[in-house]
Amino acid sequence: MLSKKKIKKLKRKHPLLEDIINTKEVIWFNPKYGENTTHNELNISKKDIVEAEKRLKRFKPYIKEVFPETKKNKGLIESELESIDAFKEDLEKVCNTSIDGALYIKRDDNLPIAGSIKARGGIYEVFKYAETLALKNNLVTKDENYRKFASNKFKTLFAKHSLAVGSTGNLGLSIGIMGATLGFKTTVHMSNDAKEWKKTILRQKGVHIKEYDSDYSKAVEQGRKMSEKDSRSYFIDDEKSTDLFLGYAVAALRLKEQFERKSIKVNKENPLFVYLPCGVGGGPGGICFGLKKVFGEAVYCFFAEPTHSPAMLIGMMTEEHNNISVQDLGIDNKTAADGLAVGTPSKFVGKIMEKYLAGIYTVQDDILFKLLRKLYKNKGIKLEPSALAGFPGPAELKFSSFYSRFEIPEKNIYHLVWLTGGSMVPEKIFQDYLLE
Ligand SMILES: *Cc1c(COP(=O)(O)O)cnc(C)c1O
């Protein structure tokens, strides 16, 4: 908890805090963007991302075996890249401005197994842990077919170990489903915003749910504490896990291929602008990091947060990172975008983002719902509220000097809105969203 004196000082230094505290929509441009600093790199490089991709590749035969819906993609957990120019007019109406350039969406709402962006990082870290245990117990070598992981020998081994995670819902879904399928004793520590239907799915899979009447940070803290008491328990720590981060980063290698397959050339003259909904920061951070390693100066990444949960924004802007929370500023962290309802940012993501992230903007919940309804009515796409936060991005930039500062021709831009979740939302809940 920051002192009153400290907060007063921060407010004087960062006038934008005034609007942030009043939960107004804001956009912040990262003053350090593009600076060639090398500190805060955490020793992660492109090589680690390639390594992570290889690990996921080894698990493809296993994934295909236990999740038949992944058969058509041969066990690859990946989403489509789609053009959605036909939605531009709707977007312009909701955001009250015209949008130049081409509009694309990344369909992580459709990712198999967990139906959200968490199917990238969460599942990756569970695999990494399972592989480490299996190698240590001589059950497999890296050259063998990993379909073996579905056999009883592996399940017997994993049943002696526990996995735990703290979550607002989606990370729990991804880790819970994968962990339980492999045979781990899995516990998900759920914050008060977690949706009942997500708990139901997990209980059906045999996952143990611990519920808390507090927000995400508390659920993570409690889960971490309980896990530490048990030497056979592995805690997947969303506030500081580099494995989660790397699992997300793999998306960048895949996206590059997808653009190439469409014969679209992304370069400095035809840059890619990516808009990523942000909670604790691991998902969007990992993807942004990967994209900068793959596309370099040709990509500009922006994070989107709810006006009531601007955790990463205040952390990066004040450079206090996880020392500051939205609650310190009197903001309530209450939003219908439950996937983004995080009050304290990741311990390390904001620091890495210092040189990679172009900026962060905030969105009001009612805009998310307006977009949710329009996207469903006109394009038939069903999303959860969090997943729409990327859409206002192009409009947010419109009236800034960002394009002229970087001499970017607006007409040449590929805007990519990252849709982060939705395909598992039950019909009845979705109908309620339409009435919001
Ligand atoms: C978790 C989540 C995000 C953001 O990921 P973080 O790693 O928490 O920043 C965005 N959208 C949805 C739907 C999510 O579940």
Short mmCIF file of C-alpha atoms and ligand atoms in Angstrom, two decimals:
data_model
loop_
_atom_site.label_atom_id
_atom_site.label_comp_id
_atom_site.label_asym_id
_atom_site.label_seq_id
_atom_site.Cartn_x
_atom_site.Cartn_y
_atom_site.Cartn_z
CA MET A 1 0.00 0.00 0.00
CA LEU A 2 1.51 3.31 -1.08
CA SER A 3 1.48 6.22 1.37
CA LYS A 4 -0.75 9.27 0.80
CA LYS A 5 2.36 11.38 0.43
CA LYS A 6 3.77 9.11 -2.27
CA ILE A 7 0.48 9.15 -4.18
CA LYS A 8 0.34 12.93 -4.03
CA LYS A 9 3.83 13.06 -5.47
CA LEU A 10 2.93 10.65 -8.27
CA LYS A 11 -0.13 12.71 -9.14
CA ARG A 12 1.98 15.82 -9.49
CA LYS A 13 4.43 13.99 -11.73
CA HIS A 14 1.76 12.29 -13.87
CA PRO A 15 -1.22 14.59 -14.53
CA LEU A 16 -2.97 11.79 -16.46
CA LEU A 17 -3.56 10.06 -13.10
CA GLU A 18 -6.36 12.53 -12.41
CA ASP A 19 -8.48 11.18 -15.29
CA ILE A 20 -7.46 7.60 -14.53
CA ILE A 21 -8.64 7.96 -10.92
CA ASN A 22 -11.92 9.42 -12.18
CA THR A 23 -12.24 6.27 -14.38
CA LYS A 24 -12.30 8.33 -17.59
CA GLU A 25 -11.14 6.71 -20.80
CA VAL A 26 -7.51 7.67 -21.44
CA ILE A 27 -4.64 6.80 -23.74
CA TRP A 28 -1.04 6.80 -22.55
CA PHE A 29 1.94 6.68 -24.87
CA ASN A 30 5.02 5.02 -23.47
CA PRO A 31 7.74 7.69 -23.40
CA LYS A 32 10.46 5.03 -23.38
CA TYR A 33 9.08 3.19 -26.40
CA GLY A 34 11.81 2.10 -28.79
CA GLU A 35 14.67 3.10 -26.52
CA ASN A 36 17.50 0.71 -26.91
CA THR A 37 17.92 -0.28 -23.30
CA THR A 38 19.02 -3.80 -22.50
CA HIS A 39 18.21 -4.01 -18.81
CA ASN A 40 15.00 -5.69 -17.63
CA GLU A 41 15.32 -8.29 -20.35
CA LEU A 42 15.16 -11.23 -17.93
CA ASN A 43 17.50 -13.08 -20.24
CA ILE A 44 14.68 -14.21 -22.48
CA SER A 45 15.45 -14.25 -26.18
CA LYS A 46 13.91 -15.37 -29.44
CA LYS A 47 15.71 -18.68 -28.96
CA ASP A 48 13.56 -19.36 -25.88
CA ILE A 49 10.40 -18.72 -27.89
CA VAL A 50 11.55 -21.15 -30.57
CA GLU A 51 12.34 -23.66 -27.81
CA ALA A 52 8.81 -23.24 -26.42
CA GLU A 53 7.33 -23.79 -29.86
CA LYS A 54 9.33 -27.00 -30.20
CA ARG A 55 7.99 -28.24 -26.89
CA LEU A 56 4.41 -27.59 -28.02
CA LYS A 57 5.22 -29.46 -31.21
CA ARG A 58 6.38 -32.50 -29.25
CA PHE A 59 3.03 -32.55 -27.47
CA LYS A 60 0.95 -32.39 -30.66
CA PRO A 61 0.35 -36.16 -30.91
CA TYR A 62 -0.79 -36.17 -27.30
CA ILE A 63 -3.11 -33.18 -27.77
CA LYS A 64 -4.63 -34.79 -30.85
CA GLU A 65 -5.17 -38.01 -28.90
CA VAL A 66 -6.97 -36.52 -25.89
CA PHE A 67 -8.76 -33.56 -27.50
CA PRO A 68 -10.38 -34.84 -30.70
CA GLU A 69 -11.44 -31.30 -31.67
CA THR A 70 -7.76 -30.60 -32.43
CA LYS A 71 -7.51 -33.46 -34.97
CA LYS A 72 -8.12 -31.24 -37.99
CA ASN A 73 -5.10 -29.13 -36.98
CA LYS A 74 -3.03 -32.19 -36.05
CA GLY A 75 -2.90 -31.20 -32.39
CA LEU A 76 -1.85 -27.60 -32.99
CA ILE A 77 -3.50 -25.14 -30.60
CA GLU A 78 -3.83 -22.09 -32.83
CA SER A 79 -6.48 -19.59 -33.94
CA GLU A 80 -7.40 -18.04 -37.26
CA LEU A 81 -6.30 -14.66 -38.57
CA GLU A 82 -9.29 -13.09 -40.32
CA SER A 83 -9.99 -9.92 -42.26
CA ILE A 84 -13.01 -8.06 -40.89
CA ASP A 85 -13.25 -4.90 -42.98
CA ALA A 86 -17.01 -5.36 -43.07
CA PHE A 87 -17.12 -4.50 -39.36
CA LYS A 88 -15.31 -1.19 -39.80
CA GLU A 89 -18.47 0.80 -40.30
CA ASP A 90 -19.96 -0.53 -37.05
CA LEU A 91 -16.76 0.19 -35.22
CA GLU A 92 -16.67 3.71 -36.60
CA LYS A 93 -20.21 4.26 -35.33
CA VAL A 94 -19.51 3.00 -31.83
CA CYS A 95 -16.26 4.97 -31.62
CA ASN A 96 -17.51 8.10 -33.44
CA THR A 97 -14.64 8.34 -35.87
CA SER A 98 -13.40 7.02 -39.20
CA ILE A 99 -10.72 4.36 -39.33
CA ASP A 100 -8.09 4.14 -42.05
CA GLY A 101 -6.19 1.00 -42.96
CA ALA A 102 -7.22 -2.65 -42.97
CA LEU A 103 -8.95 -4.34 -40.05
CA TYR A 104 -8.05 -7.87 -38.94
CA ILE A 105 -8.99 -10.05 -35.98
CA LYS A 106 -7.12 -12.85 -34.24
CA ARG A 107 -9.60 -15.49 -33.10
CA ASP A 108 -8.27 -16.64 -29.74
CA ASP A 109 -11.91 -16.80 -28.68
CA ASN A 110 -11.91 -19.99 -30.75
CA LEU A 111 -8.74 -21.56 -29.37
CA PRO A 112 -9.42 -25.23 -28.65
CA ILE A 113 -9.50 -26.79 -25.17
CA ALA A 114 -9.95 -23.57 -23.15
CA GLY A 115 -11.71 -21.09 -25.50
CA SER A 116 -9.44 -18.17 -24.64
CA ILE A 117 -5.95 -16.72 -24.98
CA LYS A 118 -5.06 -18.71 -21.81
CA ALA A 119 -4.93 -21.86 -23.95
CA ARG A 120 -1.52 -20.56 -25.03
CA GLY A 121 0.38 -19.82 -21.81
CA GLY A 122 -1.51 -21.98 -19.33
CA ILE A 123 -1.38 -25.18 -21.31
CA TYR A 124 2.24 -24.57 -22.24
CA GLU A 125 3.39 -24.32 -18.62
CA VAL A 126 1.45 -27.46 -17.64
CA PHE A 127 3.17 -29.33 -20.49
CA LYS A 128 6.57 -28.05 -19.50
CA TYR A 129 6.10 -29.27 -15.94
CA ALA A 130 4.69 -32.63 -17.07
CA GLU A 131 7.60 -33.10 -19.47
CA THR A 132 10.16 -32.29 -16.77
CA LEU A 133 8.64 -34.89 -14.45
CA ALA A 134 8.38 -37.53 -17.18
CA LEU A 135 11.99 -37.02 -18.28
CA LYS A 136 13.23 -37.17 -14.70
CA ASN A 137 11.38 -40.46 -14.16
CA ASN A 138 12.69 -41.94 -17.43
CA LEU A 139 9.20 -42.41 -18.84
CA VAL A 140 10.00 -40.67 -22.11
CA THR A 141 12.79 -39.15 -24.21
CA LYS A 142 12.39 -35.98 -26.26
CA ASP A 143 12.50 -37.93 -29.55
CA GLU A 144 9.67 -40.29 -28.72
CA ASN A 145 6.04 -39.90 -29.70
CA TYR A 146 4.37 -37.98 -26.88
CA ARG A 147 1.09 -39.83 -27.38
CA LYS A 148 2.53 -41.88 -24.52
CA PHE A 149 1.54 -39.13 -22.11
CA ALA A 150 -2.03 -40.42 -22.33
CA SER A 151 -1.09 -43.82 -20.91
CA ASN A 152 -1.67 -45.03 -17.34
CA LYS A 153 2.01 -45.01 -16.41
CA PHE A 154 2.10 -41.25 -16.88
CA LYS A 155 -1.21 -40.70 -15.11
CA THR A 156 0.04 -42.71 -12.12
CA LEU A 157 3.13 -40.51 -11.95
CA PHE A 158 1.22 -37.24 -12.28
CA ALA A 159 -1.38 -38.33 -9.70
CA LYS A 160 1.38 -38.13 -7.10
CA HIS A 161 1.88 -34.44 -7.92
CA SER A 162 -0.33 -31.39 -7.54
CA LEU A 163 -0.80 -28.34 -9.70
CA ALA A 164 -2.27 -25.09 -8.43
CA VAL A 165 -3.10 -21.68 -9.87
CA GLY A 166 -4.89 -18.46 -8.91
CA SER A 167 -7.33 -17.09 -11.47
CA THR A 168 -10.23 -14.82 -12.34
CA GLY A 169 -11.53 -17.75 -14.39
CA ASN A 170 -9.91 -18.36 -17.76
CA LEU A 171 -6.42 -19.29 -16.60
CA GLY A 172 -8.05 -21.69 -14.16
CA LEU A 173 -10.03 -23.21 -17.03
CA SER A 174 -6.98 -23.73 -19.18
CA ILE A 175 -4.70 -25.10 -16.46
CA GLY A 176 -7.46 -27.03 -14.73
CA ILE A 177 -8.60 -28.82 -17.90
CA MET A 178 -5.06 -29.65 -19.04
CA GLY A 179 -3.79 -30.55 -15.57
CA ALA A 180 -6.71 -32.85 -14.80
CA THR A 181 -6.51 -34.49 -18.23
CA LEU A 182 -2.85 -35.37 -17.66
CA GLY A 183 -3.78 -36.81 -14.25
CA PHE A 184 -2.50 -34.15 -11.86
CA LYS A 185 -4.30 -33.30 -8.64
CA THR A 186 -5.30 -29.80 -9.66
CA THR A 187 -6.53 -26.91 -7.52
CA VAL A 188 -7.76 -23.57 -8.86
CA HIS A 189 -7.95 -20.63 -6.47
CA MET A 190 -10.76 -18.45 -7.81
CA SER A 191 -11.25 -14.73 -7.19
CA ASN A 192 -14.69 -13.27 -6.51
CA ASP A 193 -15.19 -12.26 -10.18
CA ALA A 194 -14.86 -15.84 -11.44
CA LYS A 195 -17.98 -17.01 -13.24
CA GLU A 196 -19.97 -19.92 -11.84
CA TRP A 197 -20.08 -21.78 -15.18
CA LYS A 198 -16.29 -21.94 -15.29
CA LYS A 199 -16.22 -23.52 -11.83
CA THR A 200 -18.88 -26.02 -12.91
CA ILE A 201 -16.85 -27.17 -15.93
CA LEU A 202 -13.77 -27.58 -13.76
CA ARG A 203 -15.58 -29.51 -11.02
CA GLN A 204 -16.89 -31.88 -13.67
CA LYS A 205 -13.28 -32.55 -14.68
CA GLY A 206 -12.36 -33.36 -11.08
CA VAL A 207 -10.58 -30.08 -10.40
CA HIS A 208 -10.67 -28.79 -6.84
CA ILE A 209 -11.99 -25.21 -6.59
CA LYS A 210 -11.10 -22.86 -3.74
CA GLU A 211 -13.28 -19.76 -3.72
CA TYR A 212 -12.29 -16.40 -2.27
CA ASP A 213 -14.38 -13.40 -1.48
CA SER A 214 -11.57 -11.14 -2.66
CA ASP A 215 -9.96 -10.11 -5.90
CA TYR A 216 -7.40 -11.79 -8.11
CA SER A 217 -4.22 -10.77 -6.25
CA LYS A 218 -5.52 -12.30 -3.02
CA ALA A 219 -6.52 -15.56 -4.74
CA VAL A 220 -3.02 -15.83 -6.22
CA GLU A 221 -1.40 -15.05 -2.87
CA GLN A 222 -3.46 -17.66 -1.01
CA GLY A 223 -2.86 -20.27 -3.68
CA ARG A 224 0.88 -19.59 -3.64
CA LYS A 225 0.97 -19.91 0.17
CA MET A 226 -0.93 -23.19 0.26
CA SER A 227 1.16 -24.65 -2.52
CA GLU A 228 4.42 -23.74 -0.79
CA LYS A 229 3.49 -25.98 2.14
CA ASP A 230 3.43 -29.05 -0.10
CA SER A 231 6.72 -30.09 -1.73
CA ARG A 232 4.87 -32.06 -4.42
CA SER A 233 2.76 -29.10 -5.42
CA TYR A 234 3.69 -26.87 -8.34
CA PHE A 235 2.19 -23.38 -8.38
CA ILE A 236 1.73 -21.67 -11.72
CA ASP A 237 2.29 -18.06 -10.79
CA ASP A 238 0.61 -15.67 -13.19
CA GLU A 239 2.23 -12.69 -11.44
CA LYS A 240 5.78 -13.78 -12.25
CA SER A 241 5.94 -16.86 -14.49
CA THR A 242 8.32 -16.69 -17.44
CA ASP A 243 7.01 -20.03 -18.74
CA LEU A 244 3.50 -18.65 -19.11
CA PHE A 245 5.02 -15.63 -20.82
CA LEU A 246 6.93 -17.80 -23.30
CA GLY A 247 3.88 -19.93 -24.06
CA TYR A 248 2.03 -16.77 -25.07
CA ALA A 249 5.00 -15.49 -27.07
CA VAL A 250 4.85 -18.49 -29.43
CA ALA A 251 1.76 -16.84 -30.96
CA ALA A 252 4.09 -14.40 -32.73
CA LEU A 253 5.89 -17.09 -34.74
CA ARG A 254 2.55 -18.50 -35.82
CA LEU A 255 1.13 -15.09 -36.72
CA LYS A 256 4.10 -14.38 -38.97
CA GLU A 257 3.35 -17.57 -40.90
CA GLN A 258 -0.32 -16.65 -41.15
CA PHE A 259 0.46 -13.28 -42.71
CA GLU A 260 2.88 -14.93 -45.10
CA ARG A 261 0.27 -17.48 -46.14
CA LYS A 262 -2.06 -14.61 -46.99
CA SER A 263 0.82 -13.01 -48.95
CA ILE A 264 0.62 -9.93 -46.74
CA LYS A 265 3.89 -8.12 -46.27
CA VAL A 266 4.29 -6.43 -42.92
CA ASN A 267 7.12 -3.89 -42.93
CA LYS A 268 7.95 -0.36 -41.86
CA GLU A 269 5.91 1.16 -44.71
CA ASN A 270 3.01 -1.24 -44.06
CA PRO A 271 3.11 -1.62 -40.28
CA LEU A 272 1.08 -3.87 -38.03
CA PHE A 273 -0.79 -2.33 -35.08
CA VAL A 274 -1.88 -4.88 -32.50
CA TYR A 275 -4.45 -4.23 -29.76
CA LEU A 276 -4.34 -6.63 -26.81
CA PRO A 277 -6.72 -6.79 -23.82
CA CYS A 278 -4.60 -6.77 -20.65
CA GLY A 279 -5.20 -8.17 -17.17
CA VAL A 280 -2.12 -9.04 -15.14
CA GLY A 281 -0.04 -8.65 -18.32
CA GLY A 282 1.39 -12.11 -19.02
CA GLY A 283 -0.74 -12.86 -22.07
CA PRO A 284 -0.50 -9.54 -23.91
CA GLY A 285 3.07 -9.04 -22.65
CA GLY A 286 4.24 -12.39 -23.97
CA ILE A 287 2.59 -11.79 -27.32
CA CYS A 288 3.98 -8.26 -27.62
CA PHE A 289 7.46 -9.50 -26.73
CA GLY A 290 7.22 -12.25 -29.34
CA LEU A 291 5.89 -9.85 -31.98
CA LYS A 292 8.75 -7.40 -31.42
CA LYS A 293 11.24 -10.25 -31.81
CA VAL A 294 9.55 -11.35 -35.04
CA PHE A 295 8.46 -8.09 -36.72
CA GLY A 296 10.83 -5.60 -35.05
CA GLU A 297 10.08 -1.98 -35.89
CA ALA A 298 7.22 -2.97 -38.18
CA VAL A 299 4.90 -3.77 -35.27
CA TYR A 300 3.32 -1.46 -32.70
CA CYS A 301 1.56 -3.02 -29.72
CA PHE A 302 -1.04 -1.41 -27.49
CA PHE A 303 -2.68 -2.84 -24.38
CA ALA A 304 -6.33 -2.24 -23.51
CA GLU A 305 -7.65 -2.20 -19.93
CA PRO A 306 -11.04 -1.49 -18.33
CA THR A 307 -11.34 2.02 -16.87
CA HIS A 308 -11.93 0.36 -13.48
CA SER A 309 -8.90 -1.97 -13.65
CA PRO A 310 -6.02 -0.02 -15.21
CA ALA A 311 -3.35 -2.00 -13.34
CA MET A 312 -0.67 -2.22 -16.03
CA LEU A 313 -1.23 1.41 -17.03
CA ILE A 314 -0.58 2.82 -13.55
CA GLY A 315 2.28 0.37 -12.99
CA MET A 316 4.14 1.31 -16.16
CA MET A 317 3.37 5.01 -16.12
CA THR A 318 4.53 5.56 -12.54
CA GLU A 319 7.26 2.90 -12.92
CA GLU A 320 6.05 1.50 -9.60
CA HIS A 321 4.97 -1.70 -11.40
CA ASN A 322 3.63 -4.22 -8.87
CA ASN A 323 4.23 -1.81 -5.97
CA ILE A 324 1.10 0.10 -6.96
CA SER A 325 -2.48 -1.15 -7.20
CA VAL A 326 -5.65 0.44 -8.54
CA GLN A 327 -7.01 0.22 -4.98
CA ASP A 328 -4.13 2.45 -3.79
CA LEU A 329 -5.67 5.14 -6.00
CA GLY A 330 -9.20 4.50 -4.79
CA ILE A 331 -10.28 2.69 -7.97
CA ASP A 332 -12.61 -0.26 -7.27
CA ASN A 333 -11.36 -2.92 -9.75
CA LYS A 334 -14.96 -3.74 -10.58
CA THR A 335 -15.63 -4.54 -14.23
CA ALA A 336 -17.80 -6.89 -16.27
CA ALA A 337 -14.61 -7.74 -18.15
CA ASP A 338 -13.74 -10.45 -15.62
CA GLY A 339 -10.69 -11.62 -17.59
CA LEU A 340 -9.16 -8.17 -17.06
CA ALA A 341 -10.27 -7.57 -13.46
CA VAL A 342 -6.77 -7.28 -12.06
CA GLY A 343 -5.76 -4.55 -9.59
CA THR A 344 -2.00 -5.16 -9.36
CA PRO A 345 0.11 -5.81 -12.46
CA SER A 346 2.63 -8.61 -12.99
CA LYS A 347 5.95 -8.33 -11.16
CA PHE A 348 8.02 -8.37 -14.34
CA VAL A 349 5.97 -7.83 -17.50
CA GLY A 350 5.74 -4.03 -17.23
CA LYS A 351 9.49 -3.79 -16.82
CA ILE A 352 10.13 -5.82 -19.98
CA MET A 353 7.49 -3.80 -21.81
CA GLU A 354 9.35 -0.53 -21.13
CA LYS A 355 11.04 -0.62 -24.50
CA TYR A 356 8.54 -2.75 -26.46
CA LEU A 357 5.07 -1.43 -25.71
CA ALA A 358 3.81 1.63 -27.62
CA GLY A 359 1.03 2.50 -25.19
CA ILE A 360 -2.04 1.61 -23.15
CA TYR A 361 -5.62 2.87 -23.34
CA THR A 362 -8.66 2.27 -21.18
CA VAL A 363 -12.22 1.35 -22.17
CA GLN A 364 -15.55 1.69 -20.37
CA ASP A 365 -17.62 -1.44 -19.82
CA ASP A 366 -20.61 -0.06 -21.75
CA ILE A 367 -18.46 0.27 -24.89
CA LEU A 368 -17.47 -3.39 -24.51
CA PHE A 369 -21.12 -4.39 -24.37
CA LYS A 370 -22.06 -2.18 -27.35
CA LEU A 371 -19.33 -3.85 -29.39
CA LEU A 372 -20.31 -7.29 -28.10
CA ARG A 373 -23.88 -6.83 -29.37
CA LYS A 374 -22.86 -5.38 -32.74
CA LEU A 375 -20.26 -8.04 -33.43
CA TYR A 376 -22.77 -10.75 -32.65
CA LYS A 377 -25.66 -9.24 -34.64
CA ASN A 378 -23.65 -8.33 -37.72
CA LYS A 379 -20.91 -10.96 -37.79
CA GLY A 380 -22.29 -13.77 -35.62
CA ILE A 381 -19.19 -13.78 -33.40
CA LYS A 382 -19.79 -14.50 -29.72
CA LEU A 383 -17.28 -12.99 -27.33
CA GLU A 384 -16.97 -12.44 -23.60
CA PRO A 385 -16.78 -8.76 -22.56
CA SER A 386 -12.99 -8.75 -21.93
CA ALA A 387 -12.33 -9.93 -25.45
CA LEU A 388 -13.65 -6.76 -27.11
CA ALA A 389 -11.28 -4.30 -25.46
CA GLY A 390 -8.97 -4.27 -28.47
CA PHE A 391 -11.56 -2.87 -30.89
CA PRO A 392 -11.48 0.80 -29.83
CA GLY A 393 -7.70 0.87 -30.39
CA PRO A 394 -7.62 2.32 -33.91
CA ALA A 395 -10.08 5.06 -32.89
CA GLU A 396 -8.08 5.87 -29.75
CA LEU A 397 -5.01 6.56 -31.87
CA LYS A 398 -6.88 8.61 -34.43
CA PHE A 399 -6.64 11.94 -32.63
CA SER A 400 -3.21 11.49 -31.18
CA SER A 401 0.03 12.59 -32.76
CA PHE A 402 1.35 9.04 -32.70
CA TYR A 403 1.12 8.44 -36.45
CA SER A 404 2.84 11.67 -37.37
CA ARG A 405 5.52 11.19 -34.72
CA PHE A 406 6.50 7.87 -36.26
CA GLU A 407 5.73 9.04 -39.83
CA ILE A 408 3.20 6.30 -40.37
CA PRO A 409 0.87 6.49 -43.39
CA GLU A 410 -2.52 5.62 -41.87
CA LYS A 411 -3.89 4.03 -45.01
CA ASN A 412 -1.14 1.40 -45.02
CA ILE A 413 -1.76 0.13 -41.50
CA TYR A 414 -2.89 -3.39 -40.68
CA HIS A 415 -4.91 -3.06 -37.49
CA LEU A 416 -5.08 -6.38 -35.65
CA VAL A 417 -7.61 -6.68 -32.85
CA TRP A 418 -6.83 -9.65 -30.62
CA LEU A 419 -10.10 -11.37 -29.64
CA THR A 420 -9.18 -13.12 -26.42
CA GLY A 421 -12.07 -15.32 -25.35
CA GLY A 422 -15.67 -16.39 -25.74
CA SER A 423 -16.38 -19.69 -27.45
CA MET A 424 -17.01 -21.53 -24.18
CA VAL A 425 -19.50 -19.01 -22.75
CA PRO A 426 -22.81 -20.89 -22.21
CA GLU A 427 -25.70 -19.71 -24.39
CA LYS A 428 -27.78 -18.50 -21.46
CA ILE A 429 -24.97 -16.32 -20.12
CA PHE A 430 -24.34 -14.94 -23.58
CA GLN A 431 -28.02 -14.00 -23.91
CA ASP A 432 -27.65 -12.04 -20.65
CA TYR A 433 -24.68 -10.20 -22.13
CA LEU A 434 -26.88 -9.15 -25.06
CA LEU A 435 -29.31 -7.55 -22.62
CA GLU A 436 -26.67 -5.56 -20.70
C1 LIG B 1 -6.58 -13.39 -19.16
C2 LIG B 1 -7.28 -12.69 -20.22
C3 LIG B 1 -6.72 -11.59 -20.86
C4 LIG B 1 -5.44 -10.92 -20.45
O1 LIG B 1 -4.35 -11.73 -20.11
P1 LIG B 1 -3.43 -11.36 -18.86
O2 LIG B 1 -2.33 -12.33 -18.92
O3 LIG B 1 -4.26 -11.51 -17.62
O4 LIG B 1 -3.00 -9.96 -19.04
C5 LIG B 1 -7.46 -11.02 -21.89
N1 LIG B 1 -8.64 -11.52 -22.27
C6 LIG B 1 -9.19 -12.59 -21.68
C7 LIG B 1 -10.51 -13.09 -22.16
C8 LIG B 1 -8.54 -13.21 -20.64
O5 LIG B 1 -9.09 -14.27 -20.06
#
